[in-house]
Each structure stands twice: as C-alpha cells, then as structure tokens.
Amino acid sequence: MSMSLLRALLGGAVIAALGFAQGEAPAPVAAQEPVVVKNPFQPFDRARFEVAAKQLGANEAQLQTFATQIAELGLTRAADNLLRAAVPAFDAAVKRHEASDPAAALELTKVLAAATDPLLQAHVRYHLARVFIDSDDPERAIQILNEYLKDNINRSPLDAEAAFFYAQSLAEVPRVDDAIPRFRAFLQWFPEASERFRSAAHQQVRELERQRESKLHHLADGMKKTTRDLKKQKTDKPVQLDQEKYIEELDELIEMYEEMEKKSGGPPNGNGPSSNPATQSALPDGDGSVGDLQKRPTLADRWGDMKDRDREKIEAAVQKGLPPQYQKMLEEYYKKLGKAQGK
Amino acid sequence: MLRFLQDRVNKATKEFDGKAAEQKVADAGKVESDKLSGKQARVRDLMRKLAVKMGKENDATEGGK
C-alpha cells in the first residue's frame, strides 16, 4: 500500500463523506511514485584519510601501526586509534568516556570546538554521540550526529556506524517514522558493515514496524469498546473524550505518514541531511568497532557519585569559551544527567 | 477518510447526548443510539482491516528479504 493511499484512508475527508453516508468504497487515490534518494556516501578513500591524518600530526610509525591494526582490529577501530594517537587531547577525552567520567562530554566538546579539520571533527562527533547515547540522551546524540552527517561524511570509515547510531538514536527518542527509513538506508548503503550492526538494523526495522502497526490495532480496540458503550446508550463525557482521543491519534498517524511520504520522496529536510542514514547506539553485544563497550557504571551513576564541588567545576567549565550552541547542548546534557540521579 | 468518519460519529454522539433525557429513553432514542453504535462499529472495522493489511504487507516485505 502506498504511503499516499494509506494517508488518504486515514484522513481524506471528501471521499470519506460519500463512503460513510452511502456505504460506498472510497474512490481510488493516485499513488505518488517514490523518489529514490541518492546515496551520499562514497567508498572509503584510504589515501585521502592518511593524508588528512598526517596533517593532524600522525607520524610514520603511527601510520605503520594503523596498517597493522587494520588486519587485527578492523579498519574502523584502526582509523580511530590512529586519530587518537595523532591528537592527544582527543585521546584523553575518549579515555574519559571509557572510564565513564562525566567530564567526557565537556572534554570532547572542547576538542570539537577547537577542531577545524573535518576528519577530526568526524571522530570527535562520533565519540561525543556515543557519550550521549550511553547517557540515555538520544536527542543530544541526534543533534551531534546531524552535524556529522552534514559536515563530516566521506572522510572516515566511521560513516557506517554514524549512520547506524543515528537511526538508533531516533528509535530511542522514539521517532519511529524517522528511524525506519534511516535503518533501511543504512542497510542499503552499507552492505559491507559489520554483521552485528546489520542484524541489529534488520531487527530494529521489524520491531519498529510492529510498533507502528500496533497503533492501528490499538485504535481499533478502543473503538470496539466505544461501540459497546454507544449500544448501551452511553454517550456522556467519558465516551466523548474517548472519541476525541481517536481523532487525535488519527491526526498523529496522518502526520506521521505525511512525514514518511515526504522523506521517502522529497529533498532532505528537518533534522540533518535527512536522507542520509545516520548513527547507531544500542549496539549489539560484543566489539563495537570503536571504543570500549564493556559494561561499566553509567555516566549518570558517576555524575551522582561525584562530589558537589567536582560537579560544579564541570558546570562552570561549560560556561567558559565554548560556542553558544555547544554551551547550550552541554547545559541541557548535564541537567538531564543530574535529573537521572536526582542531583 | 477514517478521521472524517470518526469525526462524524463524535458529532452525532454529542448531539444525541445533548437531547433531553426523555427523548433518549424513548424507542426512537434507542434506535438512534443503535445507529450511532453501528457507525462507530464501521469505523472500527475499517481501522481493523487497515491494521491487518499493514501487518500482512510488513510480513511480506520481511519474507522477501
């Protein structure tokens, strides 16, 4: 069923009037041809990557290590390790994340604010998004991965994971209608991505589609009850409120399908390069390609365990020297982290 | 379409509810509430059919992968 037909069945008023009054089937609605979105991702260019890494300070020995690690750890992790070796401040910030230090977001943001090279920005944004995801803050992850997808793609082998985690973050918000096409795009555009990520994406698409489908069943269930109420001549306020709720839910569904229709077709809009797939978050267990994914105390736990003066130190640092958009982002992040721990 | 149909049922329900009590309990009132219930049932059936159809399409898409 095309998206436009589905939307019409949910919302098309004039046709519906005839159908309701006379029991006629709705008139056919012309389906729009889906517009194919061009894959914005290009194959990884190792030579270009190595030139950029050298410009960031990578030396020959580090490049040799990179070459060796590709076979041992995989391209993505080897590339990230090279960047970490070349840029000590970035490495230090990532280590804070690996140690579940709440200052990780602040330190990564400082590195990001100072970075002008798109390759370094890509890696910092990826790690910062992972910090937000680990802090159960998918909105902030979406914000930072939008920047990645807008400004940093086709520089690093991290693109596939950035695409996965973006979709994952949308799913966690939950923005089901935005997440599904992005998981699909990830699967289509990154056939060589790790099987763990691909399996997780397949599973997510199935689960999200079921969620969407169940909304329709849920509505039908509610209407069944109302049908019984009306039969019993119950037409008072509670019944009317139930009925109004159905209209609201139908409006939401119509809006959702309109959005999906726009996104399966038209040019990118809304958050980020909309047709780009994006990131990943809830990794399947095992090696993420980058970073330590072992279980550890959450960032919110650590934030709660900190001494007041240490928390205040971080909060004060957020107010100093960061671009306004990042200052606001971190203010909201730490506020949310504090709420999770009642601080 | 479903939204429009539901909106029609909602308005009819409010209208019926606004009538005087004696009008509602009379035979004509019973006929009217049965009609209302029937209209709500039609919207429900359409919604259910749509949900089932969507479910089948999703399953078919998965099966084709």
Tab-separated table of C-alpha atoms in Angstrom:
chain	number	residue	atom	x	y	z
A	1	MET	CA	0.000	0.000	0.000
A	2	SER	CA	1.477	3.329	-0.964
A	3	MET	CA	2.065	5.914	1.701
A	4	SER	CA	-0.227	8.405	-0.018
A	5	LEU	CA	-3.062	5.892	-0.226
A	6	LEU	CA	-2.628	4.989	3.411
A	7	ARG	CA	-2.662	8.635	4.383
A	8	ALA	CA	-5.806	9.159	2.339
A	9	LEU	CA	-7.538	6.243	4.022
A	10	LEU	CA	-6.762	7.742	7.394
A	11	GLY	CA	-7.586	11.309	6.560
A	12	GLY	CA	-9.208	12.050	3.178
A	13	ALA	CA	-12.368	13.902	4.074
A	14	VAL	CA	-14.392	14.456	0.936
A	15	ILE	CA	-14.188	10.913	-0.319
A	16	ALA	CA	-14.923	9.681	3.144
A	17	ALA	CA	-18.134	11.612	3.328
A	18	LEU	CA	-19.567	9.614	0.453
A	19	GLY	CA	-18.305	6.353	1.849
A	20	PHE	CA	-19.811	6.919	5.225
A	21	ALA	CA	-23.176	8.086	4.077
A	22	GLN	CA	-23.773	5.575	1.344
A	23	GLY	CA	-21.566	2.644	2.210
A	24	GLU	CA	-19.512	3.094	-0.906
A	25	ALA	CA	-15.925	2.151	-1.203
A	26	PRO	CA	-13.603	5.121	-1.225
A	27	ALA	CA	-12.580	6.388	-4.618
A	28	PRO	CA	-9.077	5.411	-5.645
A	29	VAL	CA	-6.354	7.858	-4.784
A	30	ALA	CA	-3.460	8.335	-7.151
A	31	ALA	CA	-0.296	6.955	-5.600
A	32	GLN	CA	2.809	9.053	-5.822
A	33	GLU	CA	5.886	7.493	-7.313
A	34	PRO	CA	8.522	7.153	-4.604
A	35	VAL	CA	11.590	9.250	-5.258
A	36	VAL	CA	14.852	7.399	-4.904
A	37	VAL	CA	17.271	9.180	-2.604
A	38	LYS	CA	20.838	9.231	-3.845
A	39	ASN	CA	23.365	7.580	-1.590
A	40	PRO	CA	25.525	10.433	-0.271
A	41	PHE	CA	28.245	8.074	0.980
A	42	GLN	CA	31.284	7.202	-1.081
A	43	PRO	CA	33.639	4.258	-0.643
A	44	PHE	CA	36.349	4.872	1.966
A	45	ASP	CA	39.408	6.549	0.469
A	46	ARG	CA	42.363	5.315	2.486
A	47	ALA	CA	44.940	7.506	0.754
A	48	ARG	CA	42.908	10.623	1.448
A	49	PHE	CA	42.413	9.524	5.037
A	50	GLU	CA	46.148	9.028	5.573
A	51	VAL	CA	46.976	12.431	4.122
A	52	ALA	CA	44.450	14.051	6.468
A	53	ALA	CA	45.801	12.064	9.431
A	54	LYS	CA	49.330	13.270	8.648
A	55	GLN	CA	48.097	16.838	8.560
A	56	LEU	CA	46.692	16.268	12.020
A	57	GLY	CA	50.111	15.149	13.214
A	58	ALA	CA	50.250	11.401	12.579
A	59	ASN	CA	53.836	10.213	12.062
A	60	GLU	CA	55.183	7.323	10.009
A	61	ALA	CA	55.322	4.942	12.941
A	62	GLN	CA	51.679	5.647	13.763
A	63	LEU	CA	50.722	5.080	10.143
A	64	GLN	CA	52.564	1.770	10.218
A	65	THR	CA	50.636	0.793	13.338
A	66	PHE	CA	47.430	1.787	11.559
A	67	ALA	CA	48.275	-0.530	8.653
A	68	THR	CA	48.933	-3.404	11.039
A	69	GLN	CA	45.815	-2.778	13.104
A	70	ILE	CA	43.520	-2.874	10.100
A	71	ALA	CA	44.008	-6.629	9.920
A	72	GLU	CA	43.874	-7.093	13.695
A	73	LEU	CA	41.103	-4.762	14.778
A	74	GLY	CA	39.307	-3.806	11.591
A	75	LEU	CA	39.508	-0.621	9.581
A	76	THR	CA	37.170	1.460	11.735
A	77	ARG	CA	38.900	0.883	15.014
A	78	ALA	CA	42.360	1.143	13.478
A	79	ALA	CA	41.440	4.502	11.974
A	80	ASP	CA	40.106	5.770	15.264
A	81	ASN	CA	43.234	4.617	17.068
A	82	LEU	CA	45.374	6.477	14.546
A	83	LEU	CA	43.457	9.692	15.148
A	84	ARG	CA	43.738	9.202	18.891
A	85	ALA	CA	47.475	8.714	18.609
A	86	ALA	CA	47.847	11.793	16.430
A	87	VAL	CA	45.725	14.090	18.610
A	88	PRO	CA	46.470	13.594	22.328
A	89	ALA	CA	43.658	15.881	23.546
A	90	PHE	CA	41.163	13.758	21.617
A	91	ASP	CA	42.651	10.570	23.051
A	92	ALA	CA	42.452	11.966	26.582
A	93	ALA	CA	38.783	12.883	26.109
A	94	VAL	CA	37.918	9.435	24.747
A	95	LYS	CA	39.718	7.826	27.676
A	96	ARG	CA	37.453	9.780	29.993
A	97	HIS	CA	34.470	8.268	28.231
A	98	GLU	CA	35.987	4.807	28.540
A	99	ALA	CA	36.336	5.456	32.264
A	100	SER	CA	32.701	6.654	32.499
A	101	ASP	CA	33.918	10.057	33.575
A	102	PRO	CA	31.090	12.626	33.286
A	103	ALA	CA	33.653	15.188	32.156
A	104	ALA	CA	33.972	13.240	28.873
A	105	ALA	CA	31.222	15.235	27.163
A	106	LEU	CA	32.843	18.521	28.190
A	107	GLU	CA	36.336	17.472	27.087
A	108	LEU	CA	35.154	16.086	23.759
A	109	THR	CA	33.164	19.241	23.119
A	110	LYS	CA	36.235	21.364	23.821
A	111	VAL	CA	38.204	19.333	21.268
A	112	LEU	CA	35.340	19.643	18.806
A	113	ALA	CA	35.053	23.403	19.288
A	114	ALA	CA	38.764	23.776	18.554
A	115	ALA	CA	38.817	21.352	15.607
A	116	THR	CA	38.813	22.726	12.093
A	117	ASP	CA	39.692	19.525	10.257
A	118	PRO	CA	36.597	17.599	9.095
A	119	LEU	CA	38.240	14.222	9.757
A	120	LEU	CA	38.968	15.066	13.376
A	121	GLN	CA	35.503	16.580	13.720
A	122	ALA	CA	34.005	13.335	12.440
A	123	HIS	CA	35.776	11.219	15.044
A	124	VAL	CA	35.075	13.629	17.893
A	125	ARG	CA	31.409	13.898	16.960
A	126	TYR	CA	31.123	10.138	16.751
A	127	HIS	CA	32.537	9.720	20.258
A	128	LEU	CA	30.501	12.585	21.652
A	129	ALA	CA	27.363	10.986	20.245
A	130	ARG	CA	28.352	7.734	21.909
A	131	VAL	CA	28.697	9.582	25.222
A	132	PHE	CA	25.189	10.963	24.825
A	133	ILE	CA	23.801	7.575	23.876
A	134	ASP	CA	25.465	5.991	26.898
A	135	SER	CA	23.859	8.727	28.993
A	136	ASP	CA	20.402	7.848	27.672
A	137	ASP	CA	20.234	11.181	25.877
A	138	PRO	CA	19.350	10.302	22.277
A	139	GLU	CA	18.184	13.842	21.473
A	140	ARG	CA	21.677	15.221	22.022
A	141	ALA	CA	23.151	12.300	20.062
A	142	ILE	CA	20.873	13.157	17.148
A	143	GLN	CA	21.963	16.782	17.307
A	144	ILE	CA	25.657	15.962	17.136
A	145	LEU	CA	25.260	13.225	14.533
A	146	ASN	CA	23.278	15.596	12.369
A	147	GLU	CA	26.393	17.749	12.332
A	148	TYR	CA	28.472	14.707	11.421
A	149	LEU	CA	26.174	13.817	8.535
A	150	LYS	CA	26.041	17.392	7.334
A	151	ASP	CA	29.736	18.268	7.519
A	152	ASN	CA	31.901	15.209	8.020
A	153	ILE	CA	30.866	12.275	5.841
A	154	ASN	CA	33.213	10.600	3.350
A	155	ARG	CA	36.287	11.257	5.464
A	156	SER	CA	36.404	8.327	7.838
A	157	PRO	CA	35.430	4.660	7.940
A	158	LEU	CA	33.184	5.657	10.864
A	159	ASP	CA	30.434	6.686	8.432
A	160	ALA	CA	28.569	3.378	8.595
A	161	GLU	CA	28.441	3.363	12.371
A	162	ALA	CA	27.488	7.007	12.478
A	163	ALA	CA	24.595	6.129	10.186
A	164	PHE	CA	23.545	3.210	12.340
A	165	PHE	CA	23.702	5.144	15.608
A	166	TYR	CA	21.723	8.000	14.122
A	167	ALA	CA	18.866	5.667	13.266
A	168	GLN	CA	19.208	4.021	16.645
A	169	SER	CA	19.018	7.352	18.450
A	170	LEU	CA	15.879	8.262	16.533
A	171	ALA	CA	14.359	4.933	17.521
A	172	GLU	CA	15.165	5.577	21.150
A	173	VAL	CA	13.522	9.014	21.292
A	174	PRO	CA	11.220	7.362	19.937
A	175	ARG	CA	10.810	8.809	16.451
A	176	VAL	CA	9.666	5.617	14.813
A	177	ASP	CA	8.721	7.158	11.481
A	178	ASP	CA	12.130	8.801	11.150
A	179	ALA	CA	14.094	5.801	12.361
A	180	ILE	CA	12.711	3.179	9.972
A	181	PRO	CA	13.822	4.797	6.690
A	182	ARG	CA	17.226	5.512	8.156
A	183	PHE	CA	17.766	1.929	9.233
A	184	ARG	CA	16.721	0.890	5.744
A	185	ALA	CA	19.131	3.364	4.206
A	186	PHE	CA	21.914	2.041	6.439
A	187	LEU	CA	21.209	-1.497	5.253
A	188	GLN	CA	21.087	-0.434	1.637
A	189	TRP	CA	24.124	1.824	1.636
A	190	PHE	CA	26.458	-0.154	3.875
A	191	PRO	CA	26.321	-3.750	2.710
A	192	GLU	CA	29.863	-4.261	3.991
A	193	ALA	CA	29.110	-3.012	7.508
A	194	SER	CA	29.683	-5.370	10.403
A	195	GLU	CA	27.137	-8.172	10.521
A	196	ARG	CA	26.329	-7.239	14.092
A	197	PHE	CA	25.194	-3.801	13.020
A	198	ARG	CA	23.323	-5.132	10.029
A	199	SER	CA	21.493	-7.743	12.101
A	200	ALA	CA	20.634	-5.130	14.701
A	201	ALA	CA	19.294	-2.828	11.973
A	202	HIS	CA	17.137	-5.601	10.481
A	203	GLN	CA	15.751	-6.392	13.898
A	204	GLN	CA	15.049	-2.745	14.631
A	205	VAL	CA	13.120	-2.306	11.385
A	206	ARG	CA	10.949	-5.308	12.226
A	207	GLU	CA	10.275	-4.115	15.752
A	208	LEU	CA	9.576	-0.529	14.777
A	209	GLU	CA	7.178	-1.591	12.050
A	210	ARG	CA	5.312	-3.726	14.527
A	211	GLN	CA	5.079	-0.769	16.871
A	212	ARG	CA	3.607	1.320	14.121
A	213	GLU	CA	1.190	-1.379	13.115
A	214	SER	CA	0.081	-1.905	16.681
A	215	LYS	CA	-1.006	1.727	16.890
A	216	LEU	CA	-3.715	0.927	14.359
A	217	HIS	CA	-4.831	-2.187	16.245
A	218	HIS	CA	-4.826	-0.229	19.482
A	219	LEU	CA	-7.142	2.342	17.958
A	220	ALA	CA	-9.489	-0.367	16.669
A	221	ASP	CA	-9.557	-1.925	20.144
A	222	GLY	CA	-10.592	1.379	21.694
A	223	MET	CA	-13.314	1.863	19.107
A	224	LYS	CA	-14.688	-1.575	19.916
A	225	LYS	CA	-15.264	-0.501	23.493
A	226	THR	CA	-16.927	2.718	22.364
A	227	THR	CA	-19.185	0.757	20.048
A	228	ARG	CA	-20.392	-1.206	23.064
A	229	ASP	CA	-20.851	1.980	25.111
A	230	LEU	CA	-22.981	3.566	22.412
A	231	LYS	CA	-25.058	0.442	22.126
A	232	LYS	CA	-25.805	0.845	25.831
A	233	GLN	CA	-26.766	4.478	25.195
A	234	LYS	CA	-23.694	5.701	26.994
A	235	THR	CA	-22.971	8.967	25.241
A	236	ASP	CA	-21.693	11.055	28.151
A	237	LYS	CA	-18.418	12.943	28.564
A	238	PRO	CA	-16.084	9.951	29.118
A	239	VAL	CA	-17.290	8.343	25.887
A	240	GLN	CA	-16.958	11.627	24.026
A	241	LEU	CA	-13.430	12.060	25.361
A	242	ASP	CA	-12.545	8.583	24.108
A	243	GLN	CA	-13.855	9.550	20.704
A	244	GLU	CA	-11.871	12.777	20.694
A	245	LYS	CA	-8.783	10.779	21.543
A	246	TYR	CA	-9.296	8.677	18.415
A	247	ILE	CA	-9.318	11.828	16.318
A	248	GLU	CA	-6.108	12.990	17.957
A	249	GLU	CA	-4.471	9.624	17.332
A	250	LEU	CA	-5.641	9.587	13.756
A	251	ASP	CA	-4.194	13.069	13.306
A	252	GLU	CA	-0.891	11.828	14.681
A	253	LEU	CA	-0.912	8.860	12.315
A	254	ILE	CA	-1.756	11.067	9.353
A	255	GLU	CA	1.048	13.435	10.289
A	256	MET	CA	3.429	10.514	10.652
A	257	TYR	CA	2.588	9.116	7.232
A	258	GLU	CA	2.836	12.566	5.679
A	259	GLU	CA	6.337	12.873	7.105
A	260	MET	CA	7.266	9.431	5.836
A	261	GLU	CA	5.915	10.272	2.435
A	262	LYS	CA	7.952	13.449	2.329
A	263	LYS	CA	11.073	11.639	3.406
A	264	SER	CA	10.719	8.740	1.055
A	265	GLY	CA	10.418	11.342	-1.649
A	266	GLY	CA	11.405	14.949	-1.483
A	267	PRO	CA	14.706	16.568	-0.686
A	268	PRO	CA	16.264	16.243	2.735
A	269	ASN	CA	14.692	18.403	5.357
A	270	GLY	CA	14.162	18.613	9.054
A	271	ASN	CA	16.903	17.346	11.235
A	272	GLY	CA	20.067	16.958	9.360
A	273	PRO	CA	20.685	15.653	5.944
A	274	SER	CA	17.524	13.750	6.167
A	275	SER	CA	18.121	11.246	3.513
A	276	ASN	CA	21.420	10.328	4.963
A	277	PRO	CA	21.346	7.361	7.149
A	278	ALA	CA	22.842	8.158	10.410
A	279	THR	CA	24.101	6.681	13.533
A	280	GLN	CA	23.945	3.807	15.875
A	281	SER	CA	23.509	3.471	19.553
A	282	ALA	CA	22.274	0.381	21.200
A	283	LEU	CA	24.999	-1.755	19.951
A	284	PRO	CA	24.578	-5.402	19.896
A	285	ASP	CA	26.842	-7.016	22.486
A	286	GLY	CA	30.424	-7.532	21.525
A	287	ASP	CA	33.040	-5.388	19.889
A	288	GLY	CA	31.709	-2.114	18.656
A	289	SER	CA	34.187	-1.261	16.132
A	290	VAL	CA	35.310	1.730	18.071
A	291	GLY	CA	35.638	2.280	21.759
A	292	ASP	CA	35.254	0.136	24.798
A	293	LEU	CA	31.731	-1.194	25.000
A	294	GLN	CA	32.134	-3.265	28.129
A	295	LYS	CA	29.539	-2.870	30.875
A	296	ARG	CA	30.514	-0.238	33.365
A	297	PRO	CA	28.847	2.208	35.752
A	298	THR	CA	26.728	4.621	33.792
A	299	LEU	CA	27.709	8.227	33.341
A	300	ALA	CA	24.643	9.198	35.348
A	301	ASP	CA	25.826	6.915	38.176
A	302	ARG	CA	29.213	8.561	38.134
A	303	TRP	CA	27.700	12.023	37.993
A	304	GLY	CA	25.637	11.197	41.036
A	305	ASP	CA	28.670	9.839	42.883
A	306	MET	CA	30.760	12.941	42.279
A	307	LYS	CA	31.411	15.483	44.974
A	308	ASP	CA	29.375	18.659	44.654
A	309	ARG	CA	32.465	20.750	44.052
A	310	ASP	CA	33.567	18.483	41.171
A	311	ARG	CA	30.164	18.737	39.553
A	312	GLU	CA	30.225	22.498	39.987
A	313	LYS	CA	33.662	22.613	38.384
A	314	ILE	CA	32.353	20.887	35.258
A	315	GLU	CA	29.256	23.073	35.172
A	316	ALA	CA	31.420	26.194	35.467
A	317	ALA	CA	33.718	24.982	32.675
A	318	VAL	CA	30.696	24.586	30.392
A	319	GLN	CA	30.145	28.348	30.699
A	320	LYS	CA	33.668	29.193	29.546
A	321	GLY	CA	34.887	29.549	25.987
A	322	LEU	CA	32.516	27.219	24.134
A	323	PRO	CA	30.440	28.298	21.139
A	324	PRO	CA	26.883	29.115	22.275
A	325	GLN	CA	25.291	26.069	20.605
A	326	TYR	CA	27.666	23.684	22.374
A	327	GLN	CA	27.320	25.536	25.660
A	328	LYS	CA	23.555	25.099	25.478
A	329	MET	CA	23.912	21.470	24.438
A	330	LEU	CA	26.107	20.663	27.441
A	331	GLU	CA	23.948	22.654	29.856
A	332	GLU	CA	20.975	20.531	28.820
A	333	TYR	CA	23.031	17.347	28.898
A	334	TYR	CA	24.314	17.842	32.436
A	335	LYS	CA	20.906	18.981	33.612
A	336	LYS	CA	19.410	15.758	32.297
A	337	LEU	CA	22.239	13.694	33.757
A	338	GLY	CA	21.543	15.339	37.096
A	339	LYS	CA	17.841	14.592	36.892
A	340	ALA	CA	18.609	10.928	36.311
A	341	GLN	CA	20.421	10.911	39.630
A	342	GLY	CA	18.307	13.469	41.484
A	343	LYS	CA	21.210	15.938	41.563
B	1	MET	CA	-11.253	9.009	5.457
B	2	LEU	CA	-11.232	7.307	8.851
B	3	ARG	CA	-10.672	10.621	10.550
B	4	PHE	CA	-13.679	12.108	8.817
B	5	LEU	CA	-15.859	9.134	9.684
B	6	GLN	CA	-14.809	9.245	13.313
B	7	ASP	CA	-15.450	12.961	13.450
B	8	ARG	CA	-18.975	12.383	12.159
B	9	VAL	CA	-19.621	9.777	14.864
B	10	ASN	CA	-18.249	12.132	17.508
B	11	LYS	CA	-20.571	14.949	16.471
B	12	ALA	CA	-23.572	12.648	16.331
B	13	THR	CA	-22.726	11.326	19.796
B	14	LYS	CA	-22.561	14.833	21.239
B	15	GLU	CA	-25.831	15.763	19.580
B	16	PHE	CA	-27.547	12.695	20.953
B	17	ASP	CA	-26.133	13.299	24.411
B	18	GLY	CA	-27.465	16.850	24.370
B	19	LYS	CA	-31.035	15.742	23.906
B	20	ALA	CA	-33.475	15.680	26.800
B	21	ALA	CA	-33.438	12.501	28.888
B	22	GLU	CA	-36.987	11.536	27.968
B	23	GLN	CA	-36.162	11.711	24.281
B	24	LYS	CA	-33.200	9.425	24.762
B	25	VAL	CA	-35.063	6.672	26.593
B	26	ALA	CA	-37.924	6.581	24.115
B	27	ASP	CA	-37.969	3.960	21.373
B	28	ALA	CA	-36.705	6.489	18.870
B	29	GLY	CA	-33.795	7.201	21.190
B	30	LYS	CA	-32.864	3.549	21.284
B	31	VAL	CA	-32.951	3.332	17.502
B	32	GLU	CA	-30.707	6.366	17.296
B	33	SER	CA	-28.118	5.038	19.732
B	34	ASP	CA	-28.081	1.719	17.868
B	35	LYS	CA	-27.392	3.671	14.703
B	36	LEU	CA	-24.582	5.535	16.416
B	37	SER	CA	-23.112	2.300	17.638
B	38	GLY	CA	-23.328	0.880	14.131
B	39	LYS	CA	-21.473	3.850	12.711
B	40	GLN	CA	-18.757	3.540	15.319
B	41	ALA	CA	-18.534	-0.174	14.507
B	42	ARG	CA	-17.974	0.618	10.844
B	43	VAL	CA	-15.089	2.933	11.646
B	44	ARG	CA	-13.664	0.261	13.936
B	45	ASP	CA	-13.941	-2.415	11.232
B	46	LEU	CA	-12.219	-0.220	8.679
B	47	MET	CA	-9.444	0.549	11.149
B	48	ARG	CA	-9.003	-3.138	11.894
B	49	LYS	CA	-8.861	-4.039	8.205
B	50	LEU	CA	-6.247	-1.375	7.619
B	51	ALA	CA	-4.169	-2.625	10.558
B	52	VAL	CA	-4.343	-6.211	9.314
B	53	LYS	CA	-3.444	-5.183	5.780
B	54	MET	CA	-0.460	-3.183	7.002
B	55	GLY	CA	0.658	-6.124	9.087
B	56	LYS	CA	0.478	-8.506	6.126
B	57	GLU	CA	2.444	-6.124	3.953
B	58	ASN	CA	5.143	-5.786	6.573
B	59	ASP	CA	5.387	-9.552	6.918
B	60	ALA	CA	5.596	-9.950	3.146
B	61	THR	CA	8.359	-7.346	2.969
B	62	GLU	CA	10.328	-9.181	5.628
B	63	GLY	CA	9.767	-12.523	3.962
B	64	GLY	CA	11.073	-11.135	0.708
B	65	LYS	CA	14.353	-10.031	2.208
